[in-house]
Amino acid sequence: MIQVVTTVRELKTALESYRKAGKTIGLVPTMGALHEGHASLVRRSVHDNDVTVVSDFVNPTQFNDKNDLQNYPRTMEADCKLLDKEGAQFVFAPSVEEMYPEPDNRQFDFTPLDKVMEGPSRPGHFNGVAQIVSKLFYAVEPDRAYFGEKDFQQLAIIREMVRQLNLKIEIVGCPIVREEDGMALSSRNMLLSKAERKLAANISRALFESRRYARQHTLASTRKYVIDTVNSFDGLEVEYYEIVDGNTLQPVDNWDASSYIVGCVTVRCGKVRLIDNIKYKE
Ligand code: PAF
């Protein structure tokens, strides 16, 4: 049966005996509202480690929009059921006061990774992510931590944070899980109306089609193809589509510029911001 832990102290005590016995610990940081994408991270952690801790905490410091924070889906009971089924041992669900007994004034700098794509659109977002993920790393001291490739920029920034803080934690990136129609799974999908959800499938469709298109077209033309295709649907609006080097996240201008090329998109669908990405080269 999964054990729900709400304080850092309780968590450290619970994990101590495992650590002393030389057991490995995997951490899956989440903000709850769990879906099959999260389940895939948990399965991977359960497979790789003796103990899996899943954190379930909607982190206020990474929201630059109060409404977005308020509307973020919260489904703790269903989350615990899913985690129990997947074989995680602990769910760490602290209060805001527990994680932030005082304001966290730490300012991270991940230049240039945090200066592109989501960075300018969501001021303070990645700083907030780094604040909470570093706190979770200090609380759990995991051997490995698992993040989805859907949040491609976040994953790159967390790898950089681990490097800057000299932490001995292996960061494991896991592939995007998609619905049958190609839509990338996201907790935010729950916020879409039925009609919006159907419309949103055109985002991944355009990305997949662009992979075929890219074989015979320049990078600039492929970028334009994705933007124009998605924008051609009433109700979808591309915020950005950048084709970048998968390690530095800096835009590249031709297909030979790197051996690892990824296209990252953010699209507005009604009130919901949806993100997705596709690998052209790896
Ligand atoms: O990806 C998320 O759900 C969040 O950004 C994370 C990593 C759990 C930090 O709050």
PDB file of C-alpha atoms and ligand atoms in Angstrom:
ATOM      1  CA  MET A   1       0.000   0.000   0.000  1.00  0.00           C
ATOM      2  CA  ILE A   2       1.343   3.428  -0.886  1.00  0.00           C
ATOM      3  CA  GLN A   3       2.359   5.621   2.028  1.00  0.00           C
ATOM      4  CA  VAL A   4       1.440   9.306   1.973  1.00  0.00           C
ATOM      5  CA  VAL A   5       4.058  11.533   3.627  1.00  0.00           C
ATOM      6  CA  THR A   6       3.541  15.261   4.151  1.00  0.00           C
ATOM      7  CA  THR A   7       6.686  16.522   5.903  1.00  0.00           C
ATOM      8  CA  VAL A   8      10.365  16.506   4.930  1.00  0.00           C
ATOM      9  CA  ARG A   9      11.260  15.131   8.338  1.00  0.00           C
ATOM     10  CA  GLU A  10       8.900  12.184   8.026  1.00  0.00           C
ATOM     11  CA  LEU A  11      10.186  11.542   4.518  1.00  0.00           C
ATOM     12  CA  LYS A  12      13.846  11.587   5.554  1.00  0.00           C
ATOM     13  CA  THR A  13      13.099   9.203   8.457  1.00  0.00           C
ATOM     14  CA  ALA A  14      11.162   6.850   6.198  1.00  0.00           C
ATOM     15  CA  LEU A  15      13.965   6.753   3.613  1.00  0.00           C
ATOM     16  CA  GLU A  16      16.840   6.423   6.082  1.00  0.00           C
ATOM     17  CA  SER A  17      16.538   2.674   6.607  1.00  0.00           C
ATOM     18  CA  TYR A  18      16.468   2.032   2.857  1.00  0.00           C
ATOM     19  CA  ARG A  19      19.536   4.178   2.299  1.00  0.00           C
ATOM     20  CA  LYS A  20      21.413   2.479   5.151  1.00  0.00           C
ATOM     21  CA  ALA A  21      20.593  -0.883   3.597  1.00  0.00           C
ATOM     22  CA  GLY A  22      22.192   0.339   0.350  1.00  0.00           C
ATOM     23  CA  LYS A  23      18.885   0.509  -1.540  1.00  0.00           C
ATOM     24  CA  THR A  24      18.564   2.879  -4.498  1.00  0.00           C
ATOM     25  CA  ILE A  25      15.949   5.609  -4.461  1.00  0.00           C
ATOM     26  CA  GLY A  26      14.132   7.004  -7.490  1.00  0.00           C
ATOM     27  CA  LEU A  27      12.229  10.297  -7.434  1.00  0.00           C
ATOM     28  CA  VAL A  28       9.455  11.292  -9.820  1.00  0.00           C
ATOM     29  CA  PRO A  29       8.610  14.981  -9.258  1.00  0.00           C
ATOM     30  CA  THR A  30       5.042  15.839 -10.291  1.00  0.00           C
ATOM     31  CA  MET A  31       2.354  18.419  -9.673  1.00  0.00           C
ATOM     32  CA  GLY A  32      -0.290  15.694  -9.442  1.00  0.00           C
ATOM     33  CA  ALA A  33      -3.235  15.331 -11.833  1.00  0.00           C
ATOM     34  CA  LEU A  34      -1.435  12.201 -12.891  1.00  0.00           C
ATOM     35  CA  HIS A  35      -1.943  10.558 -16.272  1.00  0.00           C
ATOM     36  CA  GLU A  36      -0.362   7.804 -18.327  1.00  0.00           C
ATOM     37  CA  GLY A  37       2.666  10.027 -19.048  1.00  0.00           C
ATOM     38  CA  HIS A  38       3.442  10.212 -15.325  1.00  0.00           C
ATOM     39  CA  ALA A  39       2.691   6.487 -15.002  1.00  0.00           C
ATOM     40  CA  SER A  40       5.416   5.778 -17.556  1.00  0.00           C
ATOM     41  CA  LEU A  41       7.940   7.740 -15.439  1.00  0.00           C
ATOM     42  CA  VAL A  42       6.877   5.870 -12.298  1.00  0.00           C
ATOM     43  CA  ARG A  43       7.140   2.497 -14.053  1.00  0.00           C
ATOM     44  CA  ARG A  44      10.635   3.362 -15.209  1.00  0.00           C
ATOM     45  CA  SER A  45      11.652   4.412 -11.693  1.00  0.00           C
ATOM     46  CA  VAL A  46      10.120   1.285 -10.117  1.00  0.00           C
ATOM     47  CA  HIS A  47      12.050  -0.786 -12.653  1.00  0.00           C
ATOM     48  CA  ASP A  48      15.374   1.007 -12.052  1.00  0.00           C
ATOM     49  CA  ASN A  49      15.280   1.501  -8.252  1.00  0.00           C
ATOM     50  CA  ASP A  50      14.485  -0.314  -5.007  1.00  0.00           C
ATOM     51  CA  VAL A  51      12.264   2.508  -3.740  1.00  0.00           C
ATOM     52  CA  THR A  52      10.229   5.077  -5.668  1.00  0.00           C
ATOM     53  CA  VAL A  53       9.077   8.381  -4.207  1.00  0.00           C
ATOM     54  CA  VAL A  54       6.586  10.453  -6.210  1.00  0.00           C
ATOM     55  CA  SER A  55       6.173  14.059  -5.158  1.00  0.00           C
ATOM     56  CA  ASP A  56       2.714  15.522  -5.676  1.00  0.00           C
ATOM     57  CA  PHE A  57       2.930  19.269  -5.117  1.00  0.00           C
ATOM     58  CA  VAL A  58       1.532  22.179  -7.106  1.00  0.00           C
ATOM     59  CA  ASN A  59       4.467  24.544  -6.774  1.00  0.00           C
ATOM     60  CA  PRO A  60       3.281  28.173  -6.522  1.00  0.00           C
ATOM     61  CA  THR A  61       6.693  29.717  -7.305  1.00  0.00           C
ATOM     62  CA  GLN A  62       6.712  28.420 -10.880  1.00  0.00           C
ATOM     63  CA  PHE A  63       3.357  29.989 -11.818  1.00  0.00           C
ATOM     64  CA  ASN A  64       3.612  33.505 -13.185  1.00  0.00           C
ATOM     65  CA  ASP A  65      -0.173  33.592 -13.638  1.00  0.00           C
ATOM     66  CA  LYS A  66      -2.405  33.410 -10.532  1.00  0.00           C
ATOM     67  CA  ASN A  67      -5.395  32.070 -12.514  1.00  0.00           C
ATOM     68  CA  ASP A  68      -3.261  29.319 -13.955  1.00  0.00           C
ATOM     69  CA  LEU A  69      -2.236  28.303 -10.410  1.00  0.00           C
ATOM     70  CA  GLN A  70      -5.835  28.401  -9.188  1.00  0.00           C
ATOM     71  CA  ASN A  71      -7.151  26.410 -12.147  1.00  0.00           C
ATOM     72  CA  TYR A  72      -4.427  23.776 -12.044  1.00  0.00           C
ATOM     73  CA  PRO A  73      -6.205  20.405 -11.706  1.00  0.00           C
ATOM     74  CA  ARG A  74      -5.917  18.646  -8.321  1.00  0.00           C
ATOM     75  CA  THR A  75      -6.831  14.946  -8.151  1.00  0.00           C
ATOM     76  CA  MET A  76      -4.980  13.548  -5.120  1.00  0.00           C
ATOM     77  CA  GLU A  77      -7.229  10.534  -4.503  1.00  0.00           C
ATOM     78  CA  ALA A  78      -7.027   9.289  -8.083  1.00  0.00           C
ATOM     79  CA  ASP A  79      -3.269  10.029  -8.072  1.00  0.00           C
ATOM     80  CA  CYS A  80      -2.723   7.713  -5.073  1.00  0.00           C
ATOM     81  CA  LYS A  81      -4.681   4.910  -6.764  1.00  0.00           C
ATOM     82  CA  LEU A  82      -2.541   5.175  -9.900  1.00  0.00           C
ATOM     83  CA  LEU A  83       0.698   5.262  -7.876  1.00  0.00           C
ATOM     84  CA  ASP A  84      -0.328   2.282  -5.801  1.00  0.00           C
ATOM     85  CA  LYS A  85      -1.058   0.322  -8.961  1.00  0.00           C
ATOM     86  CA  GLU A  86       2.317   1.251 -10.474  1.00  0.00           C
ATOM     87  CA  GLY A  87       4.188   0.096  -7.360  1.00  0.00           C
ATOM     88  CA  ALA A  88       5.558   3.376  -5.959  1.00  0.00           C
ATOM     89  CA  GLN A  89       6.222   3.193  -2.207  1.00  0.00           C
ATOM     90  CA  PHE A  90       5.817   6.827  -1.174  1.00  0.00           C
ATOM     91  CA  VAL A  91       3.860   9.837  -2.280  1.00  0.00           C
ATOM     92  CA  PHE A  92       5.267  13.066  -0.880  1.00  0.00           C
ATOM     93  CA  ALA A  93       2.463  15.637  -0.706  1.00  0.00           C
ATOM     94  CA  PRO A  94       3.662  18.560   1.425  1.00  0.00           C
ATOM     95  CA  SER A  95       1.856  21.814   2.124  1.00  0.00           C
ATOM     96  CA  VAL A  96       3.139  25.091   0.667  1.00  0.00           C
ATOM     97  CA  GLU A  97       4.326  26.101   4.189  1.00  0.00           C
ATOM     98  CA  GLU A  98       6.290  22.861   4.491  1.00  0.00           C
ATOM     99  CA  MET A  99       8.219  23.481   1.259  1.00  0.00           C
ATOM    100  CA  TYR A 100       8.496  27.255   1.735  1.00  0.00           C
ATOM    101  CA  PRO A 101       8.739  27.948   5.492  1.00  0.00           C
ATOM    102  CA  GLU A 102      10.177  31.262   4.344  1.00  0.00           C
ATOM    103  CA  PRO A 103      10.230  32.885   0.914  1.00  0.00           C
ATOM    104  CA  ASP A 104      12.825  31.326  -1.355  1.00  0.00           C
ATOM    105  CA  ASN A 105      14.953  34.179  -2.676  1.00  0.00           C
ATOM    106  CA  ARG A 106      17.391  32.059  -4.620  1.00  0.00           C
ATOM    107  CA  GLN A 107      17.963  33.286  -8.153  1.00  0.00           C
ATOM    108  CA  PHE A 108      19.245  30.726 -10.625  1.00  0.00           C
ATOM    109  CA  ASP A 109      20.843  31.606 -13.925  1.00  0.00           C
ATOM    110  CA  PHE A 110      20.729  28.997 -16.639  1.00  0.00           C
ATOM    111  CA  THR A 111      21.814  31.266 -19.484  1.00  0.00           C
ATOM    112  CA  PRO A 112      21.317  30.622 -22.348  1.00  0.00           C
ATOM    113  CA  LEU A 113      18.899  27.731 -21.691  1.00  0.00           C
ATOM    114  CA  ASP A 114      16.299  29.816 -19.848  1.00  0.00           C
ATOM    115  CA  LYS A 115      16.453  32.810 -22.215  1.00  0.00           C
ATOM    116  CA  VAL A 116      14.615  31.157 -25.095  1.00  0.00           C
ATOM    117  CA  MET A 117      11.174  29.660 -25.800  1.00  0.00           C
ATOM    118  CA  GLU A 118       9.204  29.357 -22.508  1.00  0.00           C
ATOM    119  CA  GLY A 119      11.703  31.666 -20.762  1.00  0.00           C
ATOM    120  CA  PRO A 120      10.541  35.059 -22.101  1.00  0.00           C
ATOM    121  CA  SER A 121       6.846  34.014 -22.118  1.00  0.00           C
ATOM    122  CA  ARG A 122       6.829  32.880 -18.485  1.00  0.00           C
ATOM    123  CA  PRO A 123       9.089  35.148 -16.423  1.00  0.00           C
ATOM    124  CA  GLY A 124      10.316  33.407 -13.260  1.00  0.00           C
ATOM    125  CA  HIS A 125       8.920  30.028 -14.285  1.00  0.00           C
ATOM    126  CA  PHE A 126      12.193  28.129 -14.566  1.00  0.00           C
ATOM    127  CA  ASN A 127      13.568  29.817 -11.464  1.00  0.00           C
ATOM    128  CA  GLY A 128      10.532  28.476  -9.576  1.00  0.00           C
ATOM    129  CA  VAL A 129      11.026  25.015 -11.078  1.00  0.00           C
ATOM    130  CA  ALA A 130      14.678  25.049  -9.995  1.00  0.00           C
ATOM    131  CA  GLN A 131      13.686  26.187  -6.488  1.00  0.00           C
ATOM    132  CA  ILE A 132      11.231  23.352  -5.933  1.00  0.00           C
ATOM    133  CA  VAL A 133      13.180  20.624  -7.730  1.00  0.00           C
ATOM    134  CA  SER A 134      16.360  21.460  -5.789  1.00  0.00           C
ATOM    135  CA  LYS A 135      14.354  21.383  -2.524  1.00  0.00           C
ATOM    136  CA  LEU A 136      12.901  18.006  -3.509  1.00  0.00           C
ATOM    137  CA  PHE A 137      16.391  16.750  -4.363  1.00  0.00           C
ATOM    138  CA  TYR A 138      17.683  17.843  -0.932  1.00  0.00           C
ATOM    139  CA  ALA A 139      14.663  16.266   0.816  1.00  0.00           C
ATOM    140  CA  VAL A 140      14.771  12.912  -0.992  1.00  0.00           C
ATOM    141  CA  GLU A 141      18.457  12.659  -1.992  1.00  0.00           C
ATOM    142  CA  PRO A 142      17.523  10.290  -4.804  1.00  0.00           C
ATOM    143  CA  ASP A 143      19.965   8.256  -6.886  1.00  0.00           C
ATOM    144  CA  ARG A 144      17.885   8.984  -9.985  1.00  0.00           C
ATOM    145  CA  ALA A 145      15.145  11.444 -10.894  1.00  0.00           C
ATOM    146  CA  TYR A 146      12.709  11.093 -13.779  1.00  0.00           C
ATOM    147  CA  PHE A 147      11.324  13.827 -16.038  1.00  0.00           C
ATOM    148  CA  GLY A 148       9.264  13.746 -19.223  1.00  0.00           C
ATOM    149  CA  GLU A 149      10.695  14.924 -22.539  1.00  0.00           C
ATOM    150  CA  LYS A 150       7.417  16.732 -23.190  1.00  0.00           C
ATOM    151  CA  ASP A 151       8.781  19.586 -21.072  1.00  0.00           C
ATOM    152  CA  PHE A 152      11.922  19.528 -23.165  1.00  0.00           C
ATOM    153  CA  GLN A 153      13.308  22.857 -21.964  1.00  0.00           C
ATOM    154  CA  GLN A 154      12.638  21.986 -18.313  1.00  0.00           C
ATOM    155  CA  LEU A 155      14.588  18.744 -18.696  1.00  0.00           C
ATOM    156  CA  ALA A 156      17.613  20.562 -20.165  1.00  0.00           C
ATOM    157  CA  ILE A 157      17.464  23.143 -17.362  1.00  0.00           C
ATOM    158  CA  ILE A 158      17.282  20.491 -14.641  1.00  0.00           C
ATOM    159  CA  ARG A 159      20.327  18.737 -16.088  1.00  0.00           C
ATOM    160  CA  GLU A 160      22.127  22.104 -15.987  1.00  0.00           C
ATOM    161  CA  MET A 161      20.981  22.749 -12.393  1.00  0.00           C
ATOM    162  CA  VAL A 162      22.351  19.372 -11.262  1.00  0.00           C
ATOM    163  CA  ARG A 163      25.637  20.270 -12.944  1.00  0.00           C
ATOM    164  CA  GLN A 164      25.769  23.736 -11.323  1.00  0.00           C
ATOM    165  CA  LEU A 165      24.921  22.396  -7.839  1.00  0.00           C
ATOM    166  CA  ASN A 166      27.303  19.422  -8.150  1.00  0.00           C
ATOM    167  CA  LEU A 167      24.536  17.004  -7.211  1.00  0.00           C
ATOM    168  CA  LYS A 168      25.149  13.303  -7.636  1.00  0.00           C
ATOM    169  CA  ILE A 169      21.757  12.507  -9.157  1.00  0.00           C
ATOM    170  CA  GLU A 170      21.219  10.833 -12.489  1.00  0.00           C
ATOM    171  CA  ILE A 171      18.569  12.667 -14.498  1.00  0.00           C
ATOM    172  CA  VAL A 172      16.556  10.296 -16.653  1.00  0.00           C
ATOM    173  CA  GLY A 173      14.530  11.801 -19.527  1.00  0.00           C
ATOM    174  CA  CYS A 174      11.549   9.701 -20.652  1.00  0.00           C
ATOM    175  CA  PRO A 175       9.761   9.843 -24.037  1.00  0.00           C
ATOM    176  CA  ILE A 176       6.479  11.695 -24.576  1.00  0.00           C
ATOM    177  CA  VAL A 177       3.390   9.524 -24.171  1.00  0.00           C
ATOM    178  CA  ARG A 178       0.682  10.285 -26.747  1.00  0.00           C
ATOM    179  CA  GLU A 179      -3.034   9.626 -27.101  1.00  0.00           C
ATOM    180  CA  GLU A 180      -4.208   7.556 -30.048  1.00  0.00           C
ATOM    181  CA  ASP A 181      -4.702  10.716 -32.134  1.00  0.00           C
ATOM    182  CA  GLY A 182      -1.126  11.845 -31.409  1.00  0.00           C
ATOM    183  CA  MET A 183      -1.914  14.448 -28.740  1.00  0.00           C
ATOM    184  CA  ALA A 184       0.847  14.623 -26.114  1.00  0.00           C
ATOM    185  CA  LEU A 185      -0.492  13.749 -22.658  1.00  0.00           C
ATOM    186  CA  SER A 186      -0.593  16.690 -20.262  1.00  0.00           C
ATOM    187  CA  SER A 187      -2.481  17.472 -17.065  1.00  0.00           C
ATOM    188  CA  ARG A 188      -3.635  20.627 -18.838  1.00  0.00           C
ATOM    189  CA  ASN A 189      -5.552  18.559 -21.415  1.00  0.00           C
ATOM    190  CA  MET A 190      -8.227  18.145 -18.712  1.00  0.00           C
ATOM    191  CA  LEU A 191      -8.880  21.875 -18.985  1.00  0.00           C
ATOM    192  CA  LEU A 192      -9.859  21.641 -22.671  1.00  0.00           C
ATOM    193  CA  SER A 193     -13.476  21.401 -23.826  1.00  0.00           C
ATOM    194  CA  LYS A 194     -14.340  18.401 -25.995  1.00  0.00           C
ATOM    195  CA  ALA A 195     -14.191  20.525 -29.141  1.00  0.00           C
ATOM    196  CA  GLU A 196     -10.855  22.103 -28.124  1.00  0.00           C
ATOM    197  CA  ARG A 197      -9.391  18.693 -27.350  1.00  0.00           C
ATOM    198  CA  LYS A 198     -10.299  17.481 -30.839  1.00  0.00           C
ATOM    199  CA  LEU A 199      -8.873  20.627 -32.412  1.00  0.00           C
ATOM    200  CA  ALA A 200      -5.646  20.346 -30.394  1.00  0.00           C
ATOM    201  CA  ALA A 201      -4.773  17.038 -32.059  1.00  0.00           C
ATOM    202  CA  ASN A 202      -3.793  19.138 -35.087  1.00  0.00           C
ATOM    203  CA  ILE A 203      -0.696  20.317 -33.211  1.00  0.00           C
ATOM    204  CA  SER A 204       1.020  16.927 -33.058  1.00  0.00           C
ATOM    205  CA  ARG A 205      -0.323  16.095 -36.515  1.00  0.00           C
ATOM    206  CA  ALA A 206       1.463  19.154 -37.933  1.00  0.00           C
ATOM    207  CA  LEU A 207       4.663  18.211 -36.086  1.00  0.00           C
ATOM    208  CA  PHE A 208       4.647  14.650 -37.420  1.00  0.00           C
ATOM    209  CA  GLU A 209       3.831  15.810 -40.955  1.00  0.00           C
ATOM    210  CA  SER A 210       6.669  18.315 -40.725  1.00  0.00           C
ATOM    211  CA  ARG A 211       9.133  15.488 -40.206  1.00  0.00           C
ATOM    212  CA  ARG A 212       8.209  14.189 -43.656  1.00  0.00           C
ATOM    213  CA  TYR A 213       8.175  17.742 -45.096  1.00  0.00           C
ATOM    214  CA  ALA A 214      11.641  18.393 -43.643  1.00  0.00           C
ATOM    215  CA  ARG A 215      13.244  15.691 -45.798  1.00  0.00           C
ATOM    216  CA  GLN A 216      12.808  17.896 -48.871  1.00  0.00           C
ATOM    217  CA  HIS A 217      12.752  21.406 -47.461  1.00  0.00           C
ATOM    218  CA  THR A 218      14.991  23.862 -45.680  1.00  0.00           C
ATOM    219  CA  LEU A 219      14.779  24.341 -41.933  1.00  0.00           C
ATOM    220  CA  ALA A 220      13.269  27.823 -42.326  1.00  0.00           C
ATOM    221  CA  SER A 221      10.606  26.498 -44.665  1.00  0.00           C
ATOM    222  CA  THR A 222       9.800  23.606 -42.285  1.00  0.00           C
ATOM    223  CA  ARG A 223       9.447  26.029 -39.394  1.00  0.00           C
ATOM    224  CA  LYS A 224       7.047  28.160 -41.447  1.00  0.00           C
ATOM    225  CA  TYR A 225       5.142  25.043 -42.502  1.00  0.00           C
ATOM    226  CA  VAL A 226       4.396  24.098 -38.872  1.00  0.00           C
ATOM    227  CA  ILE A 227       3.431  27.624 -37.850  1.00  0.00           C
ATOM    228  CA  ASP A 228       1.151  28.133 -40.879  1.00  0.00           C
ATOM    229  CA  THR A 229      -0.436  24.684 -40.600  1.00  0.00           C
ATOM    230  CA  VAL A 230      -1.309  25.048 -36.908  1.00  0.00           C
ATOM    231  CA  ASN A 231      -2.470  28.659 -37.309  1.00  0.00           C
ATOM    232  CA  SER A 232      -4.732  27.630 -40.193  1.00  0.00           C
ATOM    233  CA  PHE A 233      -7.078  26.059 -37.622  1.00  0.00           C
ATOM    234  CA  ASP A 234      -9.539  28.487 -36.099  1.00  0.00           C
ATOM    235  CA  GLY A 235      -8.977  28.357 -32.335  1.00  0.00           C
ATOM    236  CA  LEU A 236      -5.271  27.445 -32.419  1.00  0.00           C
ATOM    237  CA  GLU A 237      -2.582  30.098 -32.214  1.00  0.00           C
ATOM    238  CA  VAL A 238       1.140  29.368 -32.241  1.00  0.00           C
ATOM    239  CA  GLU A 239       3.032  31.337 -29.598  1.00  0.00           C
ATOM    240  CA  TYR A 240       6.372  30.127 -30.904  1.00  0.00           C
ATOM    241  CA  TYR A 241       7.844  27.315 -32.920  1.00  0.00           C
ATOM    242  CA  GLU A 242      11.602  27.028 -32.590  1.00  0.00           C
ATOM    243  CA  ILE A 243      13.834  24.453 -34.196  1.00  0.00           C
ATOM    244  CA  VAL A 244      16.802  24.152 -31.857  1.00  0.00           C
ATOM    245  CA  ASP A 245      19.940  22.263 -30.956  1.00  0.00           C
ATOM    246  CA  GLY A 246      18.666  19.643 -28.465  1.00  0.00           C
ATOM    247  CA  ASN A 247      21.483  20.339 -26.002  1.00  0.00           C
ATOM    248  CA  THR A 248      21.920  24.120 -26.077  1.00  0.00           C
ATOM    249  CA  LEU A 249      18.278  24.918 -27.008  1.00  0.00           C
ATOM    250  CA  GLN A 250      19.578  27.635 -29.327  1.00  0.00           C
ATOM    251  CA  PRO A 251      17.859  27.961 -32.723  1.00  0.00           C
ATOM    252  CA  VAL A 252      19.720  26.372 -35.623  1.00  0.00           C
ATOM    253  CA  ASP A 253      19.406  27.625 -39.184  1.00  0.00           C
ATOM    254  CA  ASN A 254      20.101  24.529 -41.243  1.00  0.00           C
ATOM    255  CA  TRP A 255      19.750  20.772 -40.919  1.00  0.00           C
ATOM    256  CA  ASP A 256      23.551  20.241 -40.807  1.00  0.00           C
ATOM    257  CA  ALA A 257      24.094  22.641 -37.912  1.00  0.00           C
ATOM    258  CA  SER A 258      23.791  19.902 -35.270  1.00  0.00           C
ATOM    259  CA  SER A 259      23.391  16.144 -34.898  1.00  0.00           C
ATOM    260  CA  TYR A 260      20.570  16.677 -32.392  1.00  0.00           C
ATOM    261  CA  ILE A 261      17.715  18.866 -33.678  1.00  0.00           C
ATOM    262  CA  VAL A 262      14.342  19.289 -31.965  1.00  0.00           C
ATOM    263  CA  GLY A 263      11.307  21.416 -32.809  1.00  0.00           C
ATOM    264  CA  CYS A 264       9.530  22.892 -29.779  1.00  0.00           C
ATOM    265  CA  VAL A 265       6.093  24.459 -30.001  1.00  0.00           C
ATOM    266  CA  THR A 266       3.703  26.298 -27.715  1.00  0.00           C
ATOM    267  CA  VAL A 267       0.152  26.811 -28.912  1.00  0.00           C
ATOM    268  CA  ARG A 268      -2.761  28.635 -27.370  1.00  0.00           C
ATOM    269  CA  CYS A 269      -6.013  26.714 -27.546  1.00  0.00           C
ATOM    270  CA  GLY A 270      -8.709  28.842 -25.925  1.00  0.00           C
ATOM    271  CA  LYS A 271      -7.389  29.674 -22.481  1.00  0.00           C
ATOM    272  CA  VAL A 272      -4.979  26.748 -22.350  1.00  0.00           C
ATOM    273  CA  ARG A 273      -1.298  26.810 -23.368  1.00  0.00           C
ATOM    274  CA  LEU A 274      -0.219  23.520 -24.860  1.00  0.00           C
ATOM    275  CA  ILE A 275       3.353  22.472 -25.495  1.00  0.00           C
ATOM    276  CA  ASP A 276       4.795  19.703 -27.604  1.00  0.00           C
ATOM    277  CA  ASN A 277       8.009  18.842 -29.418  1.00  0.00           C
ATOM    278  CA  ILE A 278       9.418  16.575 -32.067  1.00  0.00           C
ATOM    279  CA  LYS A 279      12.897  15.269 -32.839  1.00  0.00           C
ATOM    280  CA  TYR A 280      14.160  15.789 -36.377  1.00  0.00           C
ATOM    281  CA  LYS A 281      17.661  14.430 -35.695  1.00  0.00           C
ATOM    282  CA  GLU A 282      19.183  12.609 -32.733  1.00  0.00           C
TER     283      GLU A 282
HETATM  284  O1  PAF B   1       6.933  19.159 -14.695  1.00  0.00           O
HETATM  285  C1  PAF B   1       6.310  19.414 -13.652  1.00  0.00           C
HETATM  286  O2  PAF B   1       5.234  18.858 -13.389  1.00  0.00           O
HETATM  287  C2  PAF B   1       6.853  20.438 -12.683  1.00  0.00           C
HETATM  288  O3  PAF B   1       7.431  21.494 -13.345  1.00  0.00           O
HETATM  289  C3  PAF B   1       7.837  19.835 -11.645  1.00  0.00           C
HETATM  290  C4  PAF B   1       9.093  19.297 -12.314  1.00  0.00           C
HETATM  291  C5  PAF B   1       7.136  18.719 -10.891  1.00  0.00           C
HETATM  292  C6  PAF B   1       8.262  20.917 -10.643  1.00  0.00           C
HETATM  293  O4  PAF B   1       7.173  21.432  -9.936  1.00  0.00           O
END
